[in-house]
């Protein structure tokens, strides 16, 4: 996995992705959203407790941060037998290698008990089926820099920035050209190498912001 990013859901908390199924009369509604902080994950969970208090359970799990390294993970059975809801959901999220994600599965009891194994399959399965349809995007980590150079170098420097998938945020024109830019973390070394000759000749200054 790239050190500069990882996959995250495209759906925000205001419009989460939703998957619904009926299992032995019980209605299971899985909702999944992008939650880049623990506070946002908790707020997303709380929303359903407030808006759907008549539901039997709102079980949840979240993975905040890079899924390959984060310790910001948690889950809850919300009254279901211990280990039958939150943990199966969390295991599915962890194996999906998607970060900054919260899943809430709401259950409306339909009158038939599913047993511990049935509950685990229902909650974990709802999340798994939702993830199979979920749209994701790459969350890229970047660093910001400032470049000062002569006017006659501007076009060449802009070309080199574009080559490393950098984005120019601002340009100021004084006695020289000053560019503020943002570069994917994985491409910083490539940028530094491409500018090295200009820096050595004192034709350019590169500063990290």
CSV table of C-alpha atoms in Angstrom, one decimal:
chain,number,residue,atom,x,y,z
A,1,UNK,CA,0.0,0.0,0.0
A,2,UNK,CA,1.2,3.5,-0.9
A,3,UNK,CA,2.7,5.4,2.0
A,4,UNK,CA,1.0,8.5,0.8
A,5,UNK,CA,-2.6,7.3,0.7
A,6,UNK,CA,-5.2,4.6,1.1
A,7,UNK,CA,-8.8,3.8,-0.1
A,8,UNK,CA,-11.7,5.6,1.6
A,9,UNK,CA,-15.4,5.7,1.0
A,10,UNK,CA,-16.7,8.4,-1.3
A,11,UNK,CA,-20.0,8.7,0.6
A,12,UNK,CA,-20.2,11.4,3.3
A,13,UNK,CA,-22.1,11.1,6.5
A,14,UNK,CA,-25.0,13.2,5.3
A,15,UNK,CA,-25.5,10.8,2.4
A,16,UNK,CA,-24.2,7.4,3.5
A,17,UNK,CA,-24.1,4.3,1.3
A,18,UNK,CA,-27.0,2.0,2.2
A,19,UNK,CA,-27.7,-1.7,1.8
A,20,UNK,CA,-30.8,-3.4,3.1
A,21,UNK,CA,-31.9,-7.0,3.4
A,22,UNK,CA,-34.5,-9.1,5.3
A,23,UNK,CA,-33.4,-12.2,7.2
A,24,UNK,CA,-36.1,-14.3,8.8
A,25,UNK,CA,-38.3,-11.4,9.2
A,26,UNK,CA,-35.7,-9.0,10.7
A,27,UNK,CA,-34.8,-6.0,8.7
A,28,UNK,CA,-31.0,-5.2,8.5
A,29,UNK,CA,-30.0,-1.8,7.2
A,30,UNK,CA,-26.3,-1.2,6.7
A,31,UNK,CA,-25.1,2.4,6.3
A,32,UNK,CA,-21.5,3.2,5.5
A,33,UNK,CA,-19.7,6.6,5.3
A,34,UNK,CA,-16.4,8.4,5.2
A,35,UNK,CA,-15.4,9.4,8.7
A,36,UNK,CA,-11.8,10.8,8.9
A,37,UNK,CA,-11.9,11.2,12.7
A,38,UNK,CA,-13.1,9.3,15.7
A,39,UNK,CA,-15.4,12.2,16.6
A,40,UNK,CA,-17.0,12.0,13.2
A,41,UNK,CA,-17.4,8.3,13.5
A,42,UNK,CA,-19.1,8.6,16.8
A,43,UNK,CA,-21.3,11.4,15.6
A,44,UNK,CA,-22.4,9.2,12.6
A,45,UNK,CA,-23.4,6.4,15.0
A,46,UNK,CA,-25.2,8.7,17.3
A,47,UNK,CA,-27.3,10.1,14.4
A,48,UNK,CA,-29.2,6.9,14.0
A,49,UNK,CA,-29.8,6.5,17.8
A,50,UNK,CA,-31.5,9.9,17.6
A,51,UNK,CA,-33.3,9.6,14.3
A,52,UNK,CA,-34.4,6.0,14.6
A,53,UNK,CA,-35.0,5.3,18.3
A,54,UNK,CA,-37.6,2.7,17.5
A,55,UNK,CA,-35.0,0.4,15.9
A,56,UNK,CA,-34.1,-2.7,18.0
A,57,UNK,CA,-30.3,-2.3,17.6
A,58,UNK,CA,-27.8,0.1,16.0
A,59,UNK,CA,-24.6,-2.0,15.9
A,60,UNK,CA,-21.5,-0.3,14.6
A,61,UNK,CA,-17.8,-0.5,13.8
A,62,UNK,CA,-15.2,1.9,12.5
A,63,UNK,CA,-11.6,2.1,11.2
A,64,UNK,CA,-10.2,5.6,11.3
A,65,UNK,CA,-6.9,6.3,9.6
A,66,UNK,CA,-4.7,4.1,7.4
A,67,UNK,CA,-6.2,0.6,7.6
A,68,UNK,CA,-2.7,-1.0,7.4
A,69,UNK,CA,-1.4,0.7,10.6
A,70,UNK,CA,-4.2,2.5,12.5
A,71,UNK,CA,-5.1,1.7,16.1
A,72,UNK,CA,-8.2,3.8,15.9
A,73,UNK,CA,-10.7,1.0,15.6
A,74,UNK,CA,-13.8,0.2,17.7
A,75,UNK,CA,-17.1,-1.6,17.5
A,76,UNK,CA,-20.3,-2.2,19.5
A,77,UNK,CA,-22.9,-5.0,19.7
A,78,UNK,CA,-25.5,-2.4,21.0
A,79,UNK,CA,-27.4,-5.0,23.1
A,80,UNK,CA,-27.0,-8.0,20.8
A,81,UNK,CA,-25.2,-11.0,22.4
A,82,UNK,CA,-21.5,-10.3,22.9
A,83,UNK,CA,-19.4,-10.8,19.8
A,84,UNK,CA,-22.3,-11.4,17.4
A,85,UNK,CA,-22.5,-8.0,15.7
A,86,UNK,CA,-19.8,-5.4,16.2
A,87,UNK,CA,-16.8,-7.7,15.9
A,88,UNK,CA,-18.0,-9.5,12.8
A,89,UNK,CA,-18.6,-6.0,11.3
A,90,UNK,CA,-15.2,-4.8,12.3
A,91,UNK,CA,-13.5,-7.9,10.9
A,92,UNK,CA,-15.1,-7.3,7.5
A,93,UNK,CA,-13.9,-3.6,7.5
A,94,UNK,CA,-10.4,-4.6,8.5
A,95,UNK,CA,-10.1,-7.2,5.7
A,96,UNK,CA,-11.5,-4.7,3.2
A,97,UNK,CA,-8.4,-2.5,3.6
A,98,UNK,CA,-10.5,0.7,3.5
A,99,UNK,CA,-9.7,3.5,6.0
A,100,UNK,CA,-11.7,6.4,7.5
A,101,UNK,CA,-14.8,4.2,7.4
A,102,UNK,CA,-17.8,3.7,9.7
A,103,UNK,CA,-20.5,1.1,9.3
A,104,UNK,CA,-23.7,1.1,11.2
A,105,UNK,CA,-26.1,-1.8,10.9
A,106,UNK,CA,-29.6,-1.1,12.1
A,107,UNK,CA,-31.8,-4.0,13.0
A,108,UNK,CA,-35.6,-4.1,13.2
A,109,UNK,CA,-36.5,-7.3,14.9
A,110,UNK,CA,-38.9,-9.5,13.0
A,111,UNK,CA,-39.9,-12.0,15.6
A,112,UNK,CA,-37.5,-14.9,14.9
A,113,UNK,CA,-34.3,-15.4,16.8
A,114,UNK,CA,-31.3,-16.0,14.6
A,115,UNK,CA,-28.9,-17.5,17.2
A,116,UNK,CA,-25.3,-16.3,17.8
A,117,UNK,CA,-24.0,-17.7,14.5
A,118,UNK,CA,-26.9,-16.4,12.5
A,119,UNK,CA,-26.5,-12.9,14.0
A,120,UNK,CA,-22.8,-12.9,13.2
A,121,UNK,CA,-23.5,-13.9,9.6
A,122,UNK,CA,-26.3,-11.3,9.3
A,123,UNK,CA,-24.3,-8.3,10.7
A,124,UNK,CA,-21.0,-9.2,9.0
A,125,UNK,CA,-22.8,-10.2,5.8
A,126,UNK,CA,-24.7,-6.9,5.6
A,127,UNK,CA,-21.4,-5.0,5.8
A,128,UNK,CA,-19.7,-7.3,3.3
A,129,UNK,CA,-22.4,-7.0,0.8
A,130,UNK,CA,-22.5,-3.2,1.2
A,131,UNK,CA,-18.7,-3.0,0.7
A,132,UNK,CA,-19.0,-5.0,-2.5
A,133,UNK,CA,-21.0,-2.1,-4.0
A,134,UNK,CA,-19.3,0.8,-2.2
A,135,UNK,CA,-17.5,3.4,-4.2
A,136,UNK,CA,-14.1,4.4,-2.9
A,137,UNK,CA,-11.4,6.8,-3.8
A,138,UNK,CA,-7.7,7.2,-3.0
A,139,UNK,CA,-7.0,9.5,-0.1
A,140,UNK,CA,-3.6,11.1,-0.9
A,141,UNK,CA,-1.4,12.7,1.7
A,142,UNK,CA,0.6,15.7,0.5
A,143,UNK,CA,3.2,18.2,1.7
A,144,UNK,CA,3.3,21.9,0.9
A,145,UNK,CA,6.3,23.7,-0.5
A,146,UNK,CA,7.3,27.2,-1.7
A,147,UNK,CA,9.5,27.8,-4.7
A,148,UNK,CA,11.3,31.0,-5.5
A,149,UNK,CA,12.8,31.3,-9.0
A,150,UNK,CA,13.5,33.7,-11.8
A,151,UNK,CA,10.8,34.6,-14.4
A,152,UNK,CA,12.6,32.7,-17.2
A,153,UNK,CA,12.4,29.5,-15.2
A,154,UNK,CA,8.7,29.6,-14.4
A,155,UNK,CA,7.4,27.5,-17.3
A,156,UNK,CA,10.1,24.8,-16.8
A,157,UNK,CA,9.4,24.7,-13.0
A,158,UNK,CA,5.6,24.4,-13.6
A,159,UNK,CA,6.3,21.5,-16.0
A,160,UNK,CA,8.4,19.7,-13.4
A,161,UNK,CA,5.7,20.3,-10.7
A,162,UNK,CA,3.1,18.8,-13.1
A,163,UNK,CA,5.4,15.8,-13.7
A,164,UNK,CA,5.2,14.8,-10.0
A,165,UNK,CA,1.4,15.4,-9.9
A,166,UNK,CA,1.8,18.5,-7.9
A,167,UNK,CA,-0.7,21.3,-7.6
A,168,UNK,CA,0.1,25.0,-7.7
A,169,UNK,CA,-1.9,26.7,-5.0
A,170,UNK,CA,-0.7,30.3,-5.5
A,171,UNK,CA,1.7,32.3,-7.6
A,172,UNK,CA,3.1,35.7,-6.6
A,173,UNK,CA,5.1,38.0,-8.9
A,174,UNK,CA,7.6,40.4,-7.4
A,175,UNK,CA,11.3,40.6,-8.4
A,176,UNK,CA,11.0,36.9,-8.8
A,177,UNK,CA,8.3,34.2,-9.1
A,178,UNK,CA,7.0,32.6,-5.9
A,179,UNK,CA,4.9,29.5,-6.2
A,180,UNK,CA,3.1,27.7,-3.4
A,181,UNK,CA,2.5,24.0,-4.3
A,182,UNK,CA,1.2,20.8,-2.9
A,183,UNK,CA,2.9,17.5,-3.8
A,184,UNK,CA,1.9,13.9,-3.0
A,185,UNK,CA,4.2,12.6,-0.3
A,186,UNK,CA,5.4,9.7,-2.4
A,187,UNK,CA,6.6,12.1,-5.1
A,188,UNK,CA,8.6,14.6,-3.0
A,189,UNK,CA,12.0,12.9,-3.6
A,190,UNK,CA,11.4,12.9,-7.4
A,191,UNK,CA,10.6,16.7,-7.2
A,192,UNK,CA,13.7,17.4,-5.2
A,193,UNK,CA,15.9,15.5,-7.6
A,194,UNK,CA,14.4,17.3,-10.6
A,195,UNK,CA,15.1,20.7,-9.0
A,196,UNK,CA,18.5,19.8,-7.6
A,197,UNK,CA,20.5,21.3,-10.5
A,198,UNK,CA,18.7,24.6,-10.2
A,199,UNK,CA,19.2,24.7,-6.4
A,200,UNK,CA,22.9,23.9,-6.7
A,201,UNK,CA,23.3,26.8,-9.2
A,202,UNK,CA,21.4,29.0,-6.8
A,203,UNK,CA,18.8,29.6,-9.4
A,204,UNK,CA,16.0,28.4,-7.2
A,205,UNK,CA,14.9,28.1,-3.6
A,206,UNK,CA,12.7,25.3,-2.3
A,207,UNK,CA,11.3,25.6,1.1
A,208,UNK,CA,8.9,23.3,3.0
A,209,UNK,CA,5.8,25.1,4.4
